[in-house]
CSV table of C-alpha atoms and ligand atoms in Angstrom, one decimal:
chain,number,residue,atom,x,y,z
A,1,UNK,CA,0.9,4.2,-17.5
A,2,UNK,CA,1.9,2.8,-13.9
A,3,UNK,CA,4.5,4.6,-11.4
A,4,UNK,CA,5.4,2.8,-8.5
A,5,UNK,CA,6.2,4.7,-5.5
A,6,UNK,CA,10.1,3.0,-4.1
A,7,UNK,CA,12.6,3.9,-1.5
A,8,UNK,CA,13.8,2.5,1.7
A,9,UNK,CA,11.2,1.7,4.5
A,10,UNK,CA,9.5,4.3,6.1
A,11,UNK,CA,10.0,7.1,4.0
A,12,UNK,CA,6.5,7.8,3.7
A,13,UNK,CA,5.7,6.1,0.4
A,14,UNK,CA,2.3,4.5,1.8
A,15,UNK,CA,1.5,8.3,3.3
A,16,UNK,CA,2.1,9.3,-0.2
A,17,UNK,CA,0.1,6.7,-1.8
A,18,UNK,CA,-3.1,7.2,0.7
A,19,UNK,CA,-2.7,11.5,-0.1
A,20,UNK,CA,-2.3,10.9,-3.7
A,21,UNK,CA,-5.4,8.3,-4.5
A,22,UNK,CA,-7.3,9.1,-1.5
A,23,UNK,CA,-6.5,5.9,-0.1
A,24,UNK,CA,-8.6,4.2,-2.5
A,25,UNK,CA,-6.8,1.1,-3.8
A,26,UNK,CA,-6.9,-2.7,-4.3
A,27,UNK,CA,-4.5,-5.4,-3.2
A,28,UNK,CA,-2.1,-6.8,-5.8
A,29,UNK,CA,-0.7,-10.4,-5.0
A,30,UNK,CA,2.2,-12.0,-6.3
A,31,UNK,CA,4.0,-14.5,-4.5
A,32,UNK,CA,4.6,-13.7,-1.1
A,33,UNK,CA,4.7,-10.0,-1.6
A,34,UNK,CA,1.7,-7.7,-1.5
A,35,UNK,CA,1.3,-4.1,-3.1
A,36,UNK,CA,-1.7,-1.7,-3.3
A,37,UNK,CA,-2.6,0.0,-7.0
A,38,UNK,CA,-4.3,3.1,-6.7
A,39,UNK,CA,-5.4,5.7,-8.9
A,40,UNK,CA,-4.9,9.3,-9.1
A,41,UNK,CA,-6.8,12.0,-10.4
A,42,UNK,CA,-4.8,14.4,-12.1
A,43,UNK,CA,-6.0,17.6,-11.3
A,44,UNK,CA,-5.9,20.1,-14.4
A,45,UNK,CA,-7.7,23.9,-14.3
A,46,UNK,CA,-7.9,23.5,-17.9
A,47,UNK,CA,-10.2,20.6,-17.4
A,48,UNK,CA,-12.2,22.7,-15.3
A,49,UNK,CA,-12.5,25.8,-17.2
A,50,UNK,CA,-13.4,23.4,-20.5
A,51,UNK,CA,-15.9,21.5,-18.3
A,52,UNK,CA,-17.1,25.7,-17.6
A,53,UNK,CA,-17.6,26.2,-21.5
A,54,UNK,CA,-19.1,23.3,-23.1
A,55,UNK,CA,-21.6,22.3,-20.0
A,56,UNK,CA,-20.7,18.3,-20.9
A,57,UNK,CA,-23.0,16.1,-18.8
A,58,UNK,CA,-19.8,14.3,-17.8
A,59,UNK,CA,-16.3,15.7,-17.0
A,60,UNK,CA,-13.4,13.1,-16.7
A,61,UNK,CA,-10.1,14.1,-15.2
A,62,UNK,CA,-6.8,12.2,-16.5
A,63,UNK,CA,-5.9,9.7,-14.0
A,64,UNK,CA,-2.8,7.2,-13.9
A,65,UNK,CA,-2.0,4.4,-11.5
A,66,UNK,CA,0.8,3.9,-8.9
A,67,UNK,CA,1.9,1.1,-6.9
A,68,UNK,CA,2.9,1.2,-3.7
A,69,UNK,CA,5.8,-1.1,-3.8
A,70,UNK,CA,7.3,-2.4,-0.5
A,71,UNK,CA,10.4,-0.7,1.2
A,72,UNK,CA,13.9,-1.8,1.0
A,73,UNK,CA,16.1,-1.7,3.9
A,74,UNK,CA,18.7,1.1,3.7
A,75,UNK,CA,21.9,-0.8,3.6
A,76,UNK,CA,23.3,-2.5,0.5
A,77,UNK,CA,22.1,-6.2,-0.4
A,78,UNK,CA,22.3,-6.3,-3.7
A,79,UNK,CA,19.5,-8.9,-4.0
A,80,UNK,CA,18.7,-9.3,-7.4
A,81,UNK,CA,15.9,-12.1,-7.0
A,82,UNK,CA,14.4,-10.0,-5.0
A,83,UNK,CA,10.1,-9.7,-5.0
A,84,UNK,CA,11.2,-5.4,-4.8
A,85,UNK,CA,13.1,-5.9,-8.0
A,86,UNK,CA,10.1,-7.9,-9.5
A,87,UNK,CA,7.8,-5.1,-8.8
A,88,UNK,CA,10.0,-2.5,-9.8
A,89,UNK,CA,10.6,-4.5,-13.2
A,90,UNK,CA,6.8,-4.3,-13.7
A,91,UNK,CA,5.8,-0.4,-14.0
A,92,UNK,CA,6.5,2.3,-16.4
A,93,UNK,CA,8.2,4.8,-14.1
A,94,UNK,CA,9.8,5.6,-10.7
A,95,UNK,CA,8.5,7.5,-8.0
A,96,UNK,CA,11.5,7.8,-5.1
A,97,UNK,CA,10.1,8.9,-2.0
A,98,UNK,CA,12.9,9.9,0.1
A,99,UNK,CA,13.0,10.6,3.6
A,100,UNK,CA,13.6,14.0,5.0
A,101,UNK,CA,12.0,13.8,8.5
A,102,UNK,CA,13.6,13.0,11.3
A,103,UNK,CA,12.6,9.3,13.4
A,104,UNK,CA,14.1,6.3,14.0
A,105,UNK,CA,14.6,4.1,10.4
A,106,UNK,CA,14.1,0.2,9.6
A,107,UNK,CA,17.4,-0.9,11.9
A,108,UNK,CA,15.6,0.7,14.8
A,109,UNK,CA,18.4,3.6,14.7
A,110,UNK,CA,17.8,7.7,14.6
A,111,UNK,CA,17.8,8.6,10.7
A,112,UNK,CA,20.5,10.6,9.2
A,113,UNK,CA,18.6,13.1,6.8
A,114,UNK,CA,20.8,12.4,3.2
A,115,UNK,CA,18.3,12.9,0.1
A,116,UNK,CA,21.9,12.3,-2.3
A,117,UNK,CA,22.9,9.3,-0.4
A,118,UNK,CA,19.4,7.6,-0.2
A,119,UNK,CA,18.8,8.4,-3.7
A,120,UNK,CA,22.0,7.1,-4.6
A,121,UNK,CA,21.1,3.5,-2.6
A,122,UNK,CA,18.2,3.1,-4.6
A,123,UNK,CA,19.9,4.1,-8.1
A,124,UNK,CA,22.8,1.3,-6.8
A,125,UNK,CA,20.0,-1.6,-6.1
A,126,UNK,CA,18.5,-1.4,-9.6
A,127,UNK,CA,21.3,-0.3,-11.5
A,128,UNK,CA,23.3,-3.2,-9.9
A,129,UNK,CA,20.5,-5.7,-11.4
A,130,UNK,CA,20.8,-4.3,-14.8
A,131,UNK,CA,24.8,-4.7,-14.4
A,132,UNK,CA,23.6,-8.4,-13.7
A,133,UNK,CA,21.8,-8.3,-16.9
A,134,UNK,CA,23.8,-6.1,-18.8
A,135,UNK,CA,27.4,-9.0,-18.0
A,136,UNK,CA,25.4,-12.1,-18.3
A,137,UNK,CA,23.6,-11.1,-22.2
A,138,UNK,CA,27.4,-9.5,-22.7
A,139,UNK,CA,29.0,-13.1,-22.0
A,140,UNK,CA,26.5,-14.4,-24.2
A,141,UNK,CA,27.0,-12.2,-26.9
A,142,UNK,CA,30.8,-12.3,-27.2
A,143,UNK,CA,30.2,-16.1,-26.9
A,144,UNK,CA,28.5,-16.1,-30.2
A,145,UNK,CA,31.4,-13.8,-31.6
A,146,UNK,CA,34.2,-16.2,-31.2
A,147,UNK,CA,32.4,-19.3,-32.6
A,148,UNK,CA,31.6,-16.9,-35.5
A,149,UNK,CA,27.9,-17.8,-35.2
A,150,UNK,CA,25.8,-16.3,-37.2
A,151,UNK,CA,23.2,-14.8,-34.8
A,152,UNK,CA,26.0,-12.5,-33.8
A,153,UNK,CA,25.3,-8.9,-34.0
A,154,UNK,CA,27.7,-6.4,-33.7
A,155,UNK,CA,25.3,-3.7,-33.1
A,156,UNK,CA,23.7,-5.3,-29.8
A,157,UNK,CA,27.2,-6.1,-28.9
A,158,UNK,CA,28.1,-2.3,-28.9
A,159,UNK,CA,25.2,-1.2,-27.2
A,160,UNK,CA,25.7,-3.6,-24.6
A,161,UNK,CA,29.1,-2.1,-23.7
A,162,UNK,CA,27.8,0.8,-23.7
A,163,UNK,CA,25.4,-0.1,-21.3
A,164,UNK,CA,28.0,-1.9,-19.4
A,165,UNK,CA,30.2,1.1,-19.1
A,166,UNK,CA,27.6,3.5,-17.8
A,167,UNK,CA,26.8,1.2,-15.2
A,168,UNK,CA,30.3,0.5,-13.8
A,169,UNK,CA,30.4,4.4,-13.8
A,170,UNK,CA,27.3,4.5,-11.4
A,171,UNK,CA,25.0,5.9,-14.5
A,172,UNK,CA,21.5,5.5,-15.0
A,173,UNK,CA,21.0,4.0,-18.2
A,174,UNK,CA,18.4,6.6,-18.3
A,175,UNK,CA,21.3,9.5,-18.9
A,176,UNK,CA,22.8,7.3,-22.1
A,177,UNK,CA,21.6,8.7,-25.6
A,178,UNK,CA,20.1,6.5,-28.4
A,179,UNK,CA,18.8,6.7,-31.4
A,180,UNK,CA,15.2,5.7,-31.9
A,181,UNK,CA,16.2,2.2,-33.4
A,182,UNK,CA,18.8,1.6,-30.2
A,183,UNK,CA,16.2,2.3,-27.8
A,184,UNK,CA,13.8,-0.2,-29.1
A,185,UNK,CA,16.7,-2.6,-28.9
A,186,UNK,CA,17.2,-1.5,-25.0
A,187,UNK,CA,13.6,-2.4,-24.3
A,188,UNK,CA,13.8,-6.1,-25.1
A,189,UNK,CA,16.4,-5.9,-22.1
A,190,UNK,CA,14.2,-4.5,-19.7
A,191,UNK,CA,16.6,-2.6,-17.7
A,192,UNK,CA,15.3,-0.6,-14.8
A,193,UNK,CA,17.7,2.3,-14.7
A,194,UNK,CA,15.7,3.0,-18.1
A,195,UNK,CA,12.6,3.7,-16.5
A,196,UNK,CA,11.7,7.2,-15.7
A,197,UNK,CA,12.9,8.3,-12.1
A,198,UNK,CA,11.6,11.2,-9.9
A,199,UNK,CA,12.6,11.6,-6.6
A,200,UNK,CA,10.0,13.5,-4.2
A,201,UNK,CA,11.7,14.7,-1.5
A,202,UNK,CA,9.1,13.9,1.9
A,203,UNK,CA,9.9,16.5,4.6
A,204,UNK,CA,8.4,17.3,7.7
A,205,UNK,CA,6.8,20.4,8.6
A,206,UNK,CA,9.9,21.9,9.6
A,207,UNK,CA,12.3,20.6,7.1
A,208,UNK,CA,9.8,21.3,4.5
A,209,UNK,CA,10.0,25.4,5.3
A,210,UNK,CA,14.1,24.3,3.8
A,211,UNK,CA,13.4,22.5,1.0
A,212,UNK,CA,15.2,24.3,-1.6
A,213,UNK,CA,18.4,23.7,0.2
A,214,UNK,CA,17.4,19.8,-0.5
A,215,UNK,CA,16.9,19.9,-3.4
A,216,UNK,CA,19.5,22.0,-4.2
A,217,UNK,CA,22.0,19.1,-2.6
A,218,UNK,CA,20.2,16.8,-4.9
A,219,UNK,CA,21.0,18.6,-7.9
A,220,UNK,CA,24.2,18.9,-7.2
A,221,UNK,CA,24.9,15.1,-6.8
A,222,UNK,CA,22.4,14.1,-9.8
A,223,UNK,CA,22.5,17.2,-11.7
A,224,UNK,CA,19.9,15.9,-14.3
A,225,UNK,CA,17.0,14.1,-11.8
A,226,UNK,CA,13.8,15.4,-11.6
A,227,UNK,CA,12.8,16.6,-7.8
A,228,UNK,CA,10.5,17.9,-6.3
A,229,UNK,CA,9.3,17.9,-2.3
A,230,UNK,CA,6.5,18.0,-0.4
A,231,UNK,CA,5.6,17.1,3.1
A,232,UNK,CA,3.0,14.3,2.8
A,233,UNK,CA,2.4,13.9,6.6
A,234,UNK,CA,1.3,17.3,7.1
A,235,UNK,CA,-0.5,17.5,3.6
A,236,UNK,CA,-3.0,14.3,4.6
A,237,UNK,CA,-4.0,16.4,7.8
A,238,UNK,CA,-4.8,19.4,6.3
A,239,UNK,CA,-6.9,16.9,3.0
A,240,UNK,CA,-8.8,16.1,6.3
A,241,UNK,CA,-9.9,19.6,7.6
A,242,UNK,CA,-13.1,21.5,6.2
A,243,UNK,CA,-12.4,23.4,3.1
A,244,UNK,CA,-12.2,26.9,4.9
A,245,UNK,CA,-10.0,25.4,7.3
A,246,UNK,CA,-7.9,24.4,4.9
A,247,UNK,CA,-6.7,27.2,3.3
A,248,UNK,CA,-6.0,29.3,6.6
A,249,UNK,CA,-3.8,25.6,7.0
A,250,UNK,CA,-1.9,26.1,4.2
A,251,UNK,CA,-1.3,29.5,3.9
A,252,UNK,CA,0.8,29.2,8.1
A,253,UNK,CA,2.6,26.3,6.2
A,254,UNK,CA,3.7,28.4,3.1
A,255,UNK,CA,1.8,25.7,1.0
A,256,UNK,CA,-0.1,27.5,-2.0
A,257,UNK,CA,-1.5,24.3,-3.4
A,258,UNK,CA,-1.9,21.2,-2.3
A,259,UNK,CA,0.9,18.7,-2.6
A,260,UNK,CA,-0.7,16.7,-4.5
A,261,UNK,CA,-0.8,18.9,-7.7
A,262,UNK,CA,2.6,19.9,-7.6
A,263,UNK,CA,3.6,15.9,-7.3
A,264,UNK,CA,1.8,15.0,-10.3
A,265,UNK,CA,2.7,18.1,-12.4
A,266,UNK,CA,6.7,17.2,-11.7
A,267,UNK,CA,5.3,13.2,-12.5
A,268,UNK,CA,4.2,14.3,-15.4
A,269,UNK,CA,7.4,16.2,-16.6
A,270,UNK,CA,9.3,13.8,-15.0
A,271,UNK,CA,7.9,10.9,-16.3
A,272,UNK,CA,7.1,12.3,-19.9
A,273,UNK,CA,3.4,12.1,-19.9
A,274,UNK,CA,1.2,15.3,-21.5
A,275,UNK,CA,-2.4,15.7,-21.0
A,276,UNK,CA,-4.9,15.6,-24.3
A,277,UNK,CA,-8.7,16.8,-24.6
A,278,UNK,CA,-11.8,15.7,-26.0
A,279,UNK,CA,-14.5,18.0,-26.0
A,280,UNK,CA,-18.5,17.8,-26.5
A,281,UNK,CA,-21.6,18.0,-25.0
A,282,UNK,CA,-21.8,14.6,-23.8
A,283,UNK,CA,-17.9,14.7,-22.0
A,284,UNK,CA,-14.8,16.6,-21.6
A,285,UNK,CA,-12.3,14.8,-20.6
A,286,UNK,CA,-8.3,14.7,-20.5
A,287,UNK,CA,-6.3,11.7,-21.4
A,288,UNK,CA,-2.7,11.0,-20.4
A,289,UNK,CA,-0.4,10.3,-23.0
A,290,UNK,CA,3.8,9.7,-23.1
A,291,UNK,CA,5.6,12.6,-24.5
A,292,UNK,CA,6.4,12.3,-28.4
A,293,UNK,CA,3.8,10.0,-29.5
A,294,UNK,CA,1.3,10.6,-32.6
A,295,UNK,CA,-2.3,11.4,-33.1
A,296,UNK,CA,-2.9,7.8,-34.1
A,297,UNK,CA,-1.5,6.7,-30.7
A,298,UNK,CA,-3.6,9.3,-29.0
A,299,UNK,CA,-6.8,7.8,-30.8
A,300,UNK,CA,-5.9,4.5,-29.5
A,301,UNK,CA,-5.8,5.9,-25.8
A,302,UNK,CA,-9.5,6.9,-26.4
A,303,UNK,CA,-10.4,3.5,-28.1
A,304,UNK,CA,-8.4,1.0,-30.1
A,305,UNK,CA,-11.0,1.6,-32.9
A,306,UNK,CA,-10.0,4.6,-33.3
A,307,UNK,CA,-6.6,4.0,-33.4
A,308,UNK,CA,-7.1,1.2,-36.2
A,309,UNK,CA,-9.6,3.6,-38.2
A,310,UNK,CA,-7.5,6.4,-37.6
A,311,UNK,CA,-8.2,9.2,-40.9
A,312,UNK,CA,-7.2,12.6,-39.4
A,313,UNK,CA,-7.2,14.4,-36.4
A,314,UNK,CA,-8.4,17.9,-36.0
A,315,UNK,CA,-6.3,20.1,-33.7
A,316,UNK,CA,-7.0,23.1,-31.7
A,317,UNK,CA,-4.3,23.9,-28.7
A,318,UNK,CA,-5.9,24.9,-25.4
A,319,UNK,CA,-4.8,28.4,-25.4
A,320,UNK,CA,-5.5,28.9,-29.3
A,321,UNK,CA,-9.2,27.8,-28.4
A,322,UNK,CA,-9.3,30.0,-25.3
A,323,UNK,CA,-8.9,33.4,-27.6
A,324,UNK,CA,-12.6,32.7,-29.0
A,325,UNK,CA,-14.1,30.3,-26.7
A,326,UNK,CA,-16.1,28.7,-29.6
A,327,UNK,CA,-15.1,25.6,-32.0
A,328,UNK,CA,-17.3,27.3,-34.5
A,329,UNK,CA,-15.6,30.7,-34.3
A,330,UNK,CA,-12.0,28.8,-34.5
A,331,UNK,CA,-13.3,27.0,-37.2
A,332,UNK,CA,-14.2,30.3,-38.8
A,333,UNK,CA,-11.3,31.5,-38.3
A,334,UNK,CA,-9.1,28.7,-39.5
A,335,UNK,CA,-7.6,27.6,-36.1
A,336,UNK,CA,-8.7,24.3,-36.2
A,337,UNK,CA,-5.8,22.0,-38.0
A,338,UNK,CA,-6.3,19.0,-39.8
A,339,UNK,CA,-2.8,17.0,-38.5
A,340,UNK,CA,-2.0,13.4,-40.2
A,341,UNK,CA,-0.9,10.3,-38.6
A,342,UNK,CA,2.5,12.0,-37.9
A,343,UNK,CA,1.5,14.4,-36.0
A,344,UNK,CA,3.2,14.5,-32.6
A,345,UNK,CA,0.4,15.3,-30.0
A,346,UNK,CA,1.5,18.2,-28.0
A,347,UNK,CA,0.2,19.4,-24.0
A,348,UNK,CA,-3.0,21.0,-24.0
A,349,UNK,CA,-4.3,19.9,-27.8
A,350,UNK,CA,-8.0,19.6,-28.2
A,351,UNK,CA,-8.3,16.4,-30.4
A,352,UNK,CA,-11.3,15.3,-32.5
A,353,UNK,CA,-10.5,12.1,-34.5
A,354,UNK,CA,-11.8,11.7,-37.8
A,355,UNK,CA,-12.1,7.8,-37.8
A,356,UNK,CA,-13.4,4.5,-40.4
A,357,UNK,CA,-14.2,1.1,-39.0
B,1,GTP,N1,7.2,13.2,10.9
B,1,GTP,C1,6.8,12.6,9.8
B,1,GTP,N2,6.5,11.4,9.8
B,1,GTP,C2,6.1,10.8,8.6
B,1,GTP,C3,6.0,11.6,7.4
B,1,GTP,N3,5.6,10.8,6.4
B,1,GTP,C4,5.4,9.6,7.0
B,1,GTP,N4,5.7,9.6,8.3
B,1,GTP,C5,5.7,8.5,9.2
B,1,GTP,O1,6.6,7.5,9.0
B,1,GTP,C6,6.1,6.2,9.2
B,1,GTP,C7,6.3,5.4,7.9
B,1,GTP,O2,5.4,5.9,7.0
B,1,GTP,P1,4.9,5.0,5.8
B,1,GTP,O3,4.2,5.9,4.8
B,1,GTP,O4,4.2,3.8,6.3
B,1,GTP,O5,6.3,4.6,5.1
B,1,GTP,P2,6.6,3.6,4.0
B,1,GTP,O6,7.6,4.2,3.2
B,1,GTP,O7,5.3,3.2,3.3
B,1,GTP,O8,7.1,2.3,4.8
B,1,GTP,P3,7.3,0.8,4.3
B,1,GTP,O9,6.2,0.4,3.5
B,1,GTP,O10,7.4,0.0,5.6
B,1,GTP,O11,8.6,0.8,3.6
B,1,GTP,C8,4.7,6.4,9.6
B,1,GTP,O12,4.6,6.3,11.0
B,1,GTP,C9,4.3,7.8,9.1
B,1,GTP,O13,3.3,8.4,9.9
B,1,GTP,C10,6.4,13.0,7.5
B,1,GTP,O14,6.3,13.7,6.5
B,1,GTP,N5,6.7,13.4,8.7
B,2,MG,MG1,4.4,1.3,3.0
């Protein structure tokens, strides 16, 4: 799983990136262009409090990677070559970071805050591009259709207009429902209006104190994006101080975590990823895993293996294993499940794969 961090330049995406992998990263080159992968460590309590029971001599946090892709300029290009596009084209999901501090912007003029109308400039760029894609397969297809070819499908056709339509009407081809077998269709298309989309709202101090009213502008426009804010600036100063320091720090700001959880908690929803367990003496550890996928899919997160060998999976939810503390007295008791390939791994399951190679 990869998020890369977009939005027009200086917005604060690289503040974000350095607060969120603790400016750990390595260069990626392609072309001409240059963006920085990081990783972040997704911090869970549960982790902790599992890490507390069982005494592992190792205790892994989930982690995911972002990108921090390059900044586009804020007026309209519609450059669909573009090496932006590329990157975007190349991770699983969307981070926006959209600017809500005052300064002066990329065309050396003061900004005008608008979260809706830079959100929209960004949904415009890459839904424009799948509009590209979307006409150009369309032509194509209705090509085929009038010579009567054979490889004609009516079904791709349909979708396509679909497709086509939304765009036109400035929708995300996100907000379009499909049935499992039209999605899978979709994919071969690559569209990036598809991909997940969060938009974190990065505020200063001050504006930060109003962030509600933000967001609440935000959900008015886009009434079904995912949002959240935080106020990356001020959030890397106080990561700097000495822990006591640091919570005197947040509590003036009216911060009662650190960014940085909240952002990945509202990735997470955002973005359809749920955290998994495996417990023992030698490691706890969480795993991230996309929303709706099966045990056997959750073994192959852990190795492929186990994936290929998959048997069973036994099951114990975080909060049904918290009652007794104890996988023998939930075994005792009958808590533990026995799930089947099926099984649709849910947030917070203990997994222990039962496995033949
Ligand atoms: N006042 C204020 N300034 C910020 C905040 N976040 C970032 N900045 C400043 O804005 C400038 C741009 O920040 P970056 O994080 O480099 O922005 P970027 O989006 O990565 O920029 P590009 O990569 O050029 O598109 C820097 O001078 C930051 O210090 C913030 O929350 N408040
Ligand atoms: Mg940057």
């Amino acid at each position: 799983m990869e998020l890369g961090f977009i939005g027009v330049k200086f917005s604060g995406k690289s503040t974000l990136f350095e607060l969120l992998t603790g400016n750990h990263f390595e260069i990626l080159r392609s072309g001409l262009a240059e963006s920085r992968r990081g990783r972040v460590v997704v911090p869970d309590p549960r982790v902790d409090t599992l890490s507390e029971i069982f005494k592992p001599k190792k205790t892994t946090h989930a982690t995911f990677n972002c990108i921090d892709i390059m900044g586009i300029p804020s007026g309209n290009r519609h450059d669909t070559s573009s090496k932006y596009l590329e990157a975007v084209r190349q991770v699983d999901g969307l981070v926006a970071v959209i600017r809500v501090f005052e300064g002066y912007g990329d065309d050396g003029k003061a900004v005008t805050i608008d979260p809706p109308g830079e959100i929209r400039h960004l949904e415009e760029e890459i839904q424009f591009a799948d509009l590209v894609v979307a006409e150009s397969r369309l032509e194509k297809v209705e090509h085929l259709k009038q010579r009567g070819a054979p490889q004609y499908d009516k079904h791709e056709h349909d979708i396509l207009i679909r497709c086509k339509e939304a765009l036109d009407g400035g929708i995300p081809i996100r907000e379009i429902s499909f049935t499992e077998e039209e999605e899978k269709r979709i994919r071969g298309f690559q569209f990036l209006s598809a991909k997940p989309f969060l938009a974190v709202l990065n505020c200063s101090e001050i504006r930060y104190q109003e962030r509600d009213v933000y967001i609440r502008k935000v959900k008015e426009t886009f009434p079904d994006m995912a949002v959240t804010a935080v106020s990356a600036l001020s959030e890397k100063e106080i990561q700097e101080l000495e822990e006591k320091d640091r919570a005197l720090f947040m509590e003036e700001l009216g911060i009662d975590e650190p960014a940085i959880h909240h952002v990945i908690r509202a990735a997470y929803e955002g973005l359809g990823l749920l955290s998994f367990f495996t417990v023992g003496e030698d490691e706890v550890r969480a795993w991230t895993l996309r929303q709706g996928l099966t045990a056997p899919a959750a073994a192959g997160v852990i190795h492929s293996d186990l994936e290929k060998g998959f048997i069973r999976a036994e099951v114990i939810s975080y909060d049904v294993f918290m009652e007794t503390q104890s996988m023998t007295k939930a075994k005792a008791n009958g808590q533990i499940r026995l799930e089947g390939k099926d099984y649709v791994v849910q947030d917070g399951d203990i997994l222990n794969i039962r496995f033949n190679v």
